[in-house]
Amino acid sequence: MKLLDRLEVGLLTLCGLILGVISVFYLNLLIGSVPAPVTVILAAAGNVVLLKRAAELTASAWRYAPVIAWTLVVLTATLPGVSGNGALIGDWRVLLLLVSGLGACALANSMARLDEL
């Protein structure tokens, strides 16, 4: 892997961190009194794009670095803080965010591997 490819994978990992922060910040969005977790769709699409771009650059395990960075941000936000509550409340939206963000990547990765056969 060339130096520019390594720098781009690092930039994609930073983008994964930023996507994780945006996903966490806007997960509890309400329209009126109805929860509207639109960041679930953003996280799923963004993680797939980041994974595909990283997979174009490298075939090693570093292709998963942006998705791992996103996952670490989301899981860190679920941990309780000093006052006993975390940034995310443990309800269906957090589970939906994790399942869609990681599930879409797993599906895209398995479909890409099937195309290689």
CSV table of N, CA, C and O in Angstrom, one decimal:
chain,number,residue,atom,x,y,z
A,1,MET,N,0.8,-1.2,0.0
A,1,MET,CA,0.0,0.0,0.0
A,1,MET,C,0.9,1.2,0.0
A,1,MET,O,1.8,1.3,0.8
A,2,LYS,N,0.6,2.2,-0.9
A,2,LYS,CA,1.4,3.4,-1.0
A,2,LYS,C,1.1,4.3,0.1
A,2,LYS,O,0.1,4.2,0.9
A,3,LEU,N,1.9,5.3,0.3
A,3,LEU,CA,1.8,6.3,1.4
A,3,LEU,C,0.5,7.1,1.2
A,3,LEU,O,-0.3,7.3,2.2
A,4,LEU,N,0.1,7.5,0.0
A,4,LEU,CA,-1.1,8.2,-0.3
A,4,LEU,C,-2.3,7.4,0.1
A,4,LEU,O,-3.3,7.9,0.6
A,5,ASP,N,-2.3,6.1,-0.2
A,5,ASP,CA,-3.4,5.2,0.1
A,5,ASP,C,-3.5,5.1,1.6
A,5,ASP,O,-4.6,5.1,2.2
A,6,ARG,N,-2.4,5.0,2.4
A,6,ARG,CA,-2.5,5.0,3.8
A,6,ARG,C,-3.1,6.3,4.4
A,6,ARG,O,-3.8,6.2,5.3
A,7,LEU,N,-2.7,7.4,3.8
A,7,LEU,CA,-3.2,8.7,4.3
A,7,LEU,C,-4.7,8.7,4.0
A,7,LEU,O,-5.5,9.2,4.8
A,8,GLU,N,-5.1,8.2,2.8
A,8,GLU,CA,-6.6,8.2,2.5
A,8,GLU,C,-7.4,7.3,3.4
A,8,GLU,O,-8.5,7.6,3.8
A,9,VAL,N,-6.8,6.1,3.8
A,9,VAL,CA,-7.5,5.2,4.7
A,9,VAL,C,-7.6,5.9,6.1
A,9,VAL,O,-8.6,5.8,6.8
A,10,GLY,N,-6.5,6.7,6.5
A,10,GLY,CA,-6.6,7.5,7.7
A,10,GLY,C,-7.6,8.5,7.7
A,10,GLY,O,-8.4,8.8,8.7
A,11,LEU,N,-7.8,9.2,6.5
A,11,LEU,CA,-8.8,10.2,6.4
A,11,LEU,C,-10.2,9.6,6.4
A,11,LEU,O,-11.1,10.1,7.0
A,12,LEU,N,-10.3,8.4,5.8
A,12,LEU,CA,-11.6,7.7,5.8
A,12,LEU,C,-12.0,7.3,7.3
A,12,LEU,O,-13.1,7.3,7.7
A,13,THR,N,-11.0,6.9,8.0
A,13,THR,CA,-11.2,6.6,9.5
A,13,THR,C,-11.6,7.8,10.2
A,13,THR,O,-12.5,7.7,11.1
A,14,LEU,N,-11.1,8.9,10.0
A,14,LEU,CA,-11.5,10.2,10.6
A,14,LEU,C,-12.9,10.5,10.2
A,14,LEU,O,-13.7,10.9,11.0
A,15,CYS,N,-13.3,10.2,8.9
A,15,CYS,CA,-14.7,10.4,8.5
A,15,CYS,C,-15.6,9.5,9.2
A,15,CYS,O,-16.7,9.8,9.5
A,16,GLY,N,-15.2,8.3,9.5
A,16,GLY,CA,-16.0,7.3,10.3
A,16,GLY,C,-16.2,7.8,11.7
A,16,GLY,O,-17.3,7.7,12.2
A,17,LEU,N,-15.2,8.5,12.3
A,17,LEU,CA,-15.4,9.1,13.6
A,17,LEU,C,-16.4,10.2,13.6
A,17,LEU,O,-17.3,10.3,14.4
A,18,ILE,N,-16.3,11.0,12.5
A,18,ILE,CA,-17.2,12.2,12.4
A,18,ILE,C,-18.6,11.7,12.2
A,18,ILE,O,-19.6,12.2,12.7
A,19,LEU,N,-18.7,10.7,11.3
A,19,LEU,CA,-20.1,10.1,11.1
A,19,LEU,C,-20.7,9.5,12.3
A,19,LEU,O,-21.9,9.6,12.6
A,20,GLY,N,-19.8,8.9,13.2
A,20,GLY,CA,-20.3,8.4,14.4
A,20,GLY,C,-20.8,9.5,15.4
A,20,GLY,O,-21.8,9.3,16.0
A,21,VAL,N,-20.1,10.6,15.4
A,21,VAL,CA,-20.5,11.7,16.3
A,21,VAL,C,-21.8,12.3,15.8
A,21,VAL,O,-22.7,12.5,16.6
A,22,ILE,N,-21.9,12.4,14.5
A,22,ILE,CA,-23.2,13.0,13.9
A,22,ILE,C,-24.3,12.0,14.2
A,22,ILE,O,-25.4,12.4,14.5
A,23,SER,N,-24.1,10.7,14.0
A,23,SER,CA,-25.1,9.7,14.3
A,23,SER,C,-25.6,9.7,15.7
A,23,SER,O,-26.8,9.6,16.0
A,24,VAL,N,-24.7,9.9,16.6
A,24,VAL,CA,-25.0,9.9,18.0
A,24,VAL,C,-25.8,11.2,18.4
A,24,VAL,O,-26.8,11.2,19.1
A,25,PHE,N,-25.3,12.4,17.9
A,25,PHE,CA,-25.9,13.7,18.2
A,25,PHE,C,-27.3,13.8,17.8
A,25,PHE,O,-28.1,14.3,18.5
A,26,TYR,N,-27.6,13.3,16.6
A,26,TYR,CA,-29.0,13.5,16.0
A,26,TYR,C,-29.8,12.3,16.1
A,26,TYR,O,-30.9,12.2,15.5
A,27,LEU,N,-29.5,11.3,16.9
A,27,LEU,CA,-30.3,10.1,17.0
A,27,LEU,C,-31.6,10.3,17.7
A,27,LEU,O,-32.6,9.8,17.4
A,28,ASN,N,-31.6,11.2,18.7
A,28,ASN,CA,-32.7,11.5,19.5
A,28,ASN,C,-33.6,12.6,18.9
A,28,ASN,O,-34.3,13.3,19.7
A,29,LEU,N,-33.5,12.8,17.6
A,29,LEU,CA,-34.3,13.9,17.0
A,29,LEU,C,-35.8,13.6,17.0
A,29,LEU,O,-36.2,12.4,16.8
A,30,LEU,N,-36.5,14.6,17.4
A,30,LEU,CA,-38.0,14.4,17.4
A,30,LEU,C,-38.6,15.4,16.4
A,30,LEU,O,-38.2,16.5,16.3
A,31,ILE,N,-39.7,14.9,15.8
A,31,ILE,CA,-40.5,15.8,14.9
A,31,ILE,C,-41.8,15.8,15.7
A,31,ILE,O,-42.6,14.9,15.6
A,32,GLY,N,-42.1,16.9,16.3
A,32,GLY,CA,-43.2,17.1,17.2
A,32,GLY,C,-42.9,16.2,18.4
A,32,GLY,O,-42.0,16.5,19.2
A,33,SER,N,-43.7,15.2,18.6
A,33,SER,CA,-43.5,14.3,19.8
A,33,SER,C,-43.1,12.9,19.2
A,33,SER,O,-43.1,11.9,20.0
A,34,VAL,N,-42.9,12.7,17.9
A,34,VAL,CA,-42.6,11.5,17.3
A,34,VAL,C,-41.1,11.3,17.1
A,34,VAL,O,-40.5,12.2,16.5
A,35,PRO,N,-40.5,10.3,17.6
A,35,PRO,CA,-39.0,10.1,17.3
A,35,PRO,C,-38.8,9.9,15.8
A,35,PRO,O,-39.5,9.1,15.2
A,36,ALA,N,-37.8,10.6,15.3
A,36,ALA,CA,-37.4,10.4,13.9
A,36,ALA,C,-35.9,10.2,13.8
A,36,ALA,O,-35.1,11.1,13.5
A,37,PRO,N,-35.5,8.9,13.9
A,37,PRO,CA,-34.1,8.6,13.9
A,37,PRO,C,-33.5,8.5,12.4
A,37,PRO,O,-33.2,7.5,11.9
A,38,VAL,N,-33.4,9.7,11.8
A,38,VAL,CA,-33.0,9.8,10.4
A,38,VAL,C,-31.5,9.4,10.3
A,38,VAL,O,-31.0,9.1,9.2
A,39,THR,N,-30.8,9.5,11.4
A,39,THR,CA,-29.3,9.2,11.3
A,39,THR,C,-29.1,7.7,11.1
A,39,THR,O,-28.0,7.3,10.8
A,40,VAL,N,-30.1,6.9,11.3
A,40,VAL,CA,-29.9,5.5,11.1
A,40,VAL,C,-29.7,5.2,9.6
A,40,VAL,O,-28.8,4.5,9.2
A,41,ILE,N,-30.4,5.9,8.8
A,41,ILE,CA,-30.2,5.8,7.3
A,41,ILE,C,-28.9,6.4,6.9
A,41,ILE,O,-28.1,5.8,6.1
A,42,LEU,N,-28.6,7.5,7.5
A,42,LEU,CA,-27.3,8.2,7.2
A,42,LEU,C,-26.1,7.3,7.6
A,42,LEU,O,-25.1,7.2,6.9
A,43,ALA,N,-26.2,6.7,8.8
A,43,ALA,CA,-25.1,5.8,9.3
A,43,ALA,C,-25.0,4.6,8.4
A,43,ALA,O,-23.8,4.2,8.0
A,44,ALA,N,-26.1,4.0,8.0
A,44,ALA,CA,-26.0,2.8,7.1
A,44,ALA,C,-25.4,3.1,5.7
A,44,ALA,O,-24.4,2.5,5.3
A,45,ALA,N,-25.9,4.2,5.1
A,45,ALA,CA,-25.3,4.6,3.8
A,45,ALA,C,-23.9,5.1,3.9
A,45,ALA,O,-23.0,4.7,3.1
A,46,GLY,N,-23.6,5.9,4.9
A,46,GLY,CA,-22.2,6.4,5.1
A,46,GLY,C,-21.2,5.3,5.4
A,46,GLY,O,-20.1,5.3,4.8
A,47,ASN,N,-21.6,4.3,6.2
A,47,ASN,CA,-20.6,3.3,6.5
A,47,ASN,C,-20.4,2.4,5.3
A,47,ASN,O,-19.2,1.9,5.1
A,48,VAL,N,-21.4,2.2,4.5
A,48,VAL,CA,-21.2,1.4,3.3
A,48,VAL,C,-20.2,2.1,2.3
A,48,VAL,O,-19.3,1.5,1.7
A,49,VAL,N,-20.5,3.4,2.2
A,49,VAL,CA,-19.6,4.2,1.3
A,49,VAL,C,-18.2,4.2,1.8
A,49,VAL,O,-17.2,4.0,1.0
A,50,LEU,N,-18.0,4.4,3.1
A,50,LEU,CA,-16.6,4.4,3.6
A,50,LEU,C,-16.0,3.0,3.5
A,50,LEU,O,-14.8,2.9,3.2
A,51,LEU,N,-16.7,2.0,3.7
A,51,LEU,CA,-16.1,0.6,3.6
A,51,LEU,C,-15.8,0.3,2.1
A,51,LEU,O,-14.7,-0.2,1.9
A,52,LYS,N,-16.6,0.7,1.2
A,52,LYS,CA,-16.3,0.4,-0.2
A,52,LYS,C,-15.1,1.2,-0.7
A,52,LYS,O,-14.2,0.6,-1.4
A,53,ARG,N,-15.0,2.4,-0.2
A,53,ARG,CA,-13.8,3.2,-0.6
A,53,ARG,C,-12.5,2.7,0.0
A,53,ARG,O,-11.5,2.6,-0.7
A,54,ALA,N,-12.6,2.3,1.3
A,54,ALA,CA,-11.4,1.7,1.9
A,54,ALA,C,-11.0,0.4,1.3
A,54,ALA,O,-9.9,0.0,1.2
A,55,ALA,N,-12.0,-0.4,0.9
A,55,ALA,CA,-11.8,-1.7,0.2
A,55,ALA,C,-11.1,-1.5,-1.2
A,55,ALA,O,-10.4,-2.4,-1.6
A,56,GLU,N,-11.4,-0.4,-1.8
A,56,GLU,CA,-10.7,-0.1,-3.1
A,56,GLU,C,-9.3,0.2,-2.9
A,56,GLU,O,-8.5,0.0,-3.8
A,57,LEU,N,-8.9,0.7,-1.7
A,57,LEU,CA,-7.5,1.1,-1.5
A,57,LEU,C,-6.7,0.0,-0.9
A,57,LEU,O,-5.5,-0.1,-1.2
A,58,THR,N,-7.3,-0.9,-0.1
A,58,THR,CA,-6.5,-2.0,0.5
A,58,THR,C,-7.3,-3.3,0.6
A,58,THR,O,-8.5,-3.2,0.8
A,59,ALA,N,-6.6,-4.4,0.5
A,59,ALA,CA,-7.3,-5.7,0.7
A,59,ALA,C,-7.0,-6.2,2.1
A,59,ALA,O,-7.5,-7.3,2.5
A,60,SER,N,-6.3,-5.5,2.9
A,60,SER,CA,-5.9,-5.9,4.3
A,60,SER,C,-7.1,-5.6,5.2
A,60,SER,O,-8.1,-5.1,4.8
A,61,ALA,N,-6.9,-5.9,6.5
A,61,ALA,CA,-7.9,-5.7,7.5
A,61,ALA,C,-8.1,-4.2,7.8
A,61,ALA,O,-9.1,-3.8,8.4
A,62,TRP,N,-7.2,-3.3,7.3
A,62,TRP,CA,-7.4,-1.9,7.4
A,62,TRP,C,-8.6,-1.4,6.7
A,62,TRP,O,-9.0,-0.2,7.0
A,63,ARG,N,-9.2,-2.1,5.8
A,63,ARG,CA,-10.4,-1.7,5.1
A,63,ARG,C,-11.5,-1.5,6.1
A,63,ARG,O,-12.5,-0.7,5.8
A,64,TYR,N,-11.5,-2.1,7.3
A,64,TYR,CA,-12.6,-2.0,8.2
A,64,TYR,C,-12.3,-0.9,9.3
A,64,TYR,O,-13.2,-0.7,10.1
A,65,ALA,N,-11.3,-0.2,9.2
A,65,ALA,CA,-10.9,0.9,10.1
A,65,ALA,C,-12.0,2.0,10.2
A,65,ALA,O,-12.4,2.4,11.4
A,66,PRO,N,-12.6,2.5,9.1
A,66,PRO,CA,-13.7,3.5,9.3
A,66,PRO,C,-14.9,3.0,10.0
A,66,PRO,O,-15.5,3.6,10.9
A,67,VAL,N,-15.3,1.7,9.8
A,67,VAL,CA,-16.4,1.1,10.4
A,67,VAL,C,-16.1,0.9,11.9
A,67,VAL,O,-17.0,1.1,12.8
A,68,ILE,N,-14.9,0.4,12.2
A,68,ILE,CA,-14.5,0.2,13.6
A,68,ILE,C,-14.5,1.5,14.4
A,68,ILE,O,-15.0,1.6,15.5
A,69,ALA,N,-14.1,2.6,13.7
A,69,ALA,CA,-14.1,3.9,14.4
A,69,ALA,C,-15.5,4.4,14.7
A,69,ALA,O,-15.8,4.9,15.7
A,70,TRP,N,-16.4,4.2,13.7
A,70,TRP,CA,-17.8,4.5,13.9
A,70,TRP,C,-18.4,3.7,15.1
A,70,TRP,O,-19.1,4.3,15.9
A,71,THR,N,-18.1,2.4,15.1
A,71,THR,CA,-18.6,1.6,16.1
A,71,THR,C,-18.1,2.0,17.5
A,71,THR,O,-18.9,2.0,18.5
A,72,LEU,N,-16.9,2.3,17.6
A,72,LEU,CA,-16.3,2.8,18.9
A,72,LEU,C,-17.0,4.0,19.4
A,72,LEU,O,-17.2,4.2,20.6
A,73,VAL,N,-17.2,5.0,18.5
A,73,VAL,CA,-17.9,6.2,18.9
A,73,VAL,C,-19.3,5.9,19.4
A,73,VAL,O,-19.7,6.4,20.5
A,74,VAL,N,-20.1,5.1,18.7
A,74,VAL,CA,-21.4,4.8,19.1
A,74,VAL,C,-21.5,4.0,20.4
A,74,VAL,O,-22.3,4.3,21.3
A,75,LEU,N,-20.6,3.0,20.6
A,75,LEU,CA,-20.5,2.2,21.8
A,75,LEU,C,-20.1,3.1,23.0
A,75,LEU,O,-20.5,2.9,24.1
A,76,THR,N,-19.1,4.0,22.7
A,76,THR,CA,-18.7,4.9,23.8
A,76,THR,C,-19.8,5.8,24.3
A,76,THR,O,-19.9,6.1,25.4
A,77,ALA,N,-20.7,6.2,23.3
A,77,ALA,CA,-21.8,7.1,23.7
A,77,ALA,C,-22.8,6.4,24.5
A,77,ALA,O,-23.6,7.0,25.2
A,78,THR,N,-22.9,5.0,24.5
A,78,THR,CA,-23.8,4.3,25.3
A,78,THR,C,-23.4,4.1,26.7
A,78,THR,O,-24.1,3.7,27.6
A,79,LEU,N,-22.1,4.3,27.0
A,79,LEU,CA,-21.5,4.1,28.3
A,79,LEU,C,-22.0,5.2,29.3
A,79,LEU,O,-22.2,6.3,28.9
A,80,PRO,N,-22.3,4.9,30.5
A,80,PRO,CA,-22.7,5.9,31.5
A,80,PRO,C,-21.6,6.9,31.8
A,80,PRO,O,-20.5,6.5,31.9
A,81,GLY,N,-22.0,8.1,31.9
A,81,GLY,CA,-21.0,9.1,32.3
A,81,GLY,C,-20.8,9.3,33.7
A,81,GLY,O,-21.2,8.5,34.6
A,82,VAL,N,-20.3,10.5,34.1
A,82,VAL,CA,-20.1,10.8,35.5
A,82,VAL,C,-21.4,10.8,36.3
A,82,VAL,O,-21.5,10.4,37.4
A,83,SER,N,-22.4,11.4,35.7
A,83,SER,CA,-23.7,11.6,36.4
A,83,SER,C,-24.6,10.3,36.3
A,83,SER,O,-25.7,10.3,36.9
A,84,GLY,N,-24.1,9.3,35.7
A,84,GLY,CA,-24.8,8.0,35.6
A,84,GLY,C,-25.6,7.8,34.4
A,84,GLY,O,-26.2,6.8,34.2
A,85,ASN,N,-25.7,8.8,33.5
A,85,ASN,CA,-26.4,8.6,32.3
A,85,ASN,C,-25.5,8.9,31.1
A,85,ASN,O,-24.6,9.7,31.1
A,86,GLY,N,-25.7,8.2,30.0
A,86,GLY,CA,-24.8,8.3,28.8
A,86,GLY,C,-25.5,9.3,27.8
A,86,GLY,O,-26.5,9.8,28.0
A,87,ALA,N,-24.8,9.5,26.7
A,87,ALA,CA,-25.3,10.3,25.7
A,87,ALA,C,-26.5,9.7,25.0
A,87,ALA,O,-27.4,10.4,24.6
A,88,LEU,N,-26.5,8.4,25.0
A,88,LEU,CA,-27.7,7.7,24.4
A,88,LEU,C,-28.4,6.9,25.4
A,88,LEU,O,-27.8,6.3,26.3
A,89,ILE,N,-29.7,7.0,25.4
A,89,ILE,CA,-30.6,6.2,26.3
A,89,ILE,C,-30.8,4.9,25.6
A,89,ILE,O,-31.0,4.8,24.4
A,90,GLY,N,-30.7,3.8,26.4
A,90,GLY,CA,-30.8,2.5,25.8
A,90,GLY,C,-32.2,2.1,25.4
A,90,GLY,O,-33.0,1.6,26.2
A,91,ASP,N,-32.6,2.5,24.2
A,91,ASP,CA,-33.9,2.2,23.7
A,91,ASP,C,-33.8,1.6,22.3
A,91,ASP,O,-32.7,1.3,21.9
A,92,TRP,N,-34.9,1.5,21.6
A,92,TRP,CA,-34.9,0.8,20.3
A,92,TRP,C,-34.1,1.6,19.3
A,92,TRP,O,-33.6,1.0,18.3
A,93,ARG,N,-34.0,2.9,19.4
A,93,ARG,CA,-33.2,3.7,18.4
A,93,ARG,C,-31.8,3.4,18.4
A,93,ARG,O,-31.1,3.3,17.4
A,94,VAL,N,-31.2,3.1,19.6
A,94,VAL,CA,-29.8,2.8,19.7
A,94,VAL,C,-29.5,1.4,19.0
A,94,VAL,O,-28.6,1.2,18.3
A,95,LEU,N,-30.4,0.5,19.3
A,95,LEU,CA,-30.3,-0.9,18.7
A,95,LEU,C,-30.5,-0.8,17.2
A,95,LEU,O,-29.7,-1.4,16.4
A,96,LEU,N,-31.4,0.0,16.8
A,96,LEU,CA,-31.6,0.2,15.3
A,96,LEU,C,-30.4,0.8,14.7
A,96,LEU,O,-30.0,0.5,13.5
A,97,LEU,N,-29.8,1.8,15.3
A,97,LEU,CA,-28.6,2.4,14.8
A,97,LEU,C,-27.4,1.4,14.7
A,97,LEU,O,-26.8,1.4,13.6
A,98,LEU,N,-27.2,0.6,15.7
A,98,LEU,CA,-26.1,-0.4,15.6
A,98,LEU,C,-26.4,-1.4,14.5
A,98,LEU,O,-25.5,-1.8,13.8
A,99,VAL,N,-27.6,-1.9,14.5
A,99,VAL,CA,-28.0,-3.0,13.5
A,99,VAL,C,-27.9,-2.5,12.1
A,99,VAL,O,-27.3,-3.1,11.2
A,100,SER,N,-28.4,-1.3,11.9
A,100,SER,CA,-28.4,-0.8,10.5
A,100,SER,C,-27.0,-0.3,10.1
A,100,SER,O,-26.5,-0.6,9.0
A,101,GLY,N,-26.2,0.3,11.0
A,101,GLY,CA,-24.9,0.7,10.7
A,101,GLY,C,-23.9,-0.4,10.4
A,101,GLY,O,-23.1,-0.4,9.4
A,102,LEU,N,-24.0,-1.4,11.2
A,102,LEU,CA,-23.1,-2.6,11.0
A,102,LEU,C,-23.7,-3.6,10.1
A,102,LEU,O,-23.0,-4.3,9.3
A,103,GLY,N,-25.0,-3.7,10.1
A,103,GLY,CA,-25.6,-4.7,9.2
A,103,GLY,C,-25.5,-4.4,7.7
A,103,GLY,O,-25.3,-5.3,6.9
A,104,ALA,N,-25.6,-3.1,7.4
A,104,ALA,CA,-25.5,-2.7,6.0
A,104,ALA,C,-24.1,-2.9,5.5
A,104,ALA,O,-23.8,-3.4,4.4
A,105,CYS,N,-23.1,-2.7,6.4
A,105,CYS,CA,-21.7,-3.0,6.1
A,105,CYS,C,-21.4,-4.5,5.9
A,105,CYS,O,-20.7,-4.9,4.9
A,106,ALA,N,-22.0,-5.3,6.7
A,106,ALA,CA,-21.8,-6.7,6.6
A,106,ALA,C,-22.5,-7.2,5.3
A,106,ALA,O,-21.9,-8.1,4.6
A,107,LEU,N,-23.6,-6.7,5.0
A,107,LEU,CA,-24.3,-7.1,3.8
A,107,LEU,C,-23.5,-6.7,2.6
A,107,LEU,O,-23.4,-7.5,1.6
A,108,ALA,N,-23.1,-5.5,2.6
A,108,ALA,CA,-22.3,-5.0,1.4
A,108,ALA,C,-21.0,-5.7,1.2
A,108,ALA,O,-20.6,-6.1,0.1
A,109,ASN,N,-20.4,-6.1,2.4
A,109,ASN,CA,-19.1,-6.8,2.3
A,109,ASN,C,-19.3,-8.2,1.8
A,109,ASN,O,-18.5,-8.7,1.0
A,110,SER,N,-20.4,-8.9,2.3
A,110,SER,CA,-20.6,-10.2,1.8
A,110,SER,C,-21.1,-10.3,0.3
A,110,SER,O,-20.7,-11.2,-0.4
A,111,MET,N,-21.8,-9.2,-0.1
A,111,MET,CA,-22.2,-9.2,-1.5
A,111,MET,C,-20.9,-8.9,-2.4
A,111,MET,O,-20.8,-9.5,-3.5
A,112,ALA,N,-20.0,-8.1,-1.9
A,112,ALA,CA,-18.8,-7.9,-2.7
A,112,ALA,C,-17.9,-9.2,-2.8
A,112,ALA,O,-17.3,-9.5,-3.8
A,113,ARG,N,-17.9,-9.9,-1.7
A,113,ARG,CA,-17.1,-11.2,-1.7
A,113,ARG,C,-17.8,-12.2,-2.6
A,113,ARG,O,-17.1,-13.0,-3.2
A,114,LEU,N,-19.1,-12.2,-2.7
A,114,LEU,CA,-19.8,-13.1,-3.6
A,114,LEU,C,-19.5,-12.8,-5.1
A,114,LEU,O,-19.5,-13.6,-5.9
A,115,ASP,N,-19.4,-11.5,-5.3
A,115,ASP,CA,-19.1,-11.0,-6.7
A,115,ASP,C,-17.7,-11.5,-7.1
A,115,ASP,O,-17.4,-11.7,-8.3
A,116,GLU,N,-16.8,-11.7,-6.2
A,116,GLU,CA,-15.4,-12.1,-6.5
A,116,GLU,C,-15.3,-13.6,-6.8
A,116,GLU,O,-14.3,-14.1,-7.3
A,117,LEU,N,-16.4,-14.4,-6.4
A,117,LEU,CA,-16.3,-15.8,-6.7
A,117,LEU,C,-16.5,-16.2,-8.1
A,117,LEU,O,-17.0,-15.6,-9.0
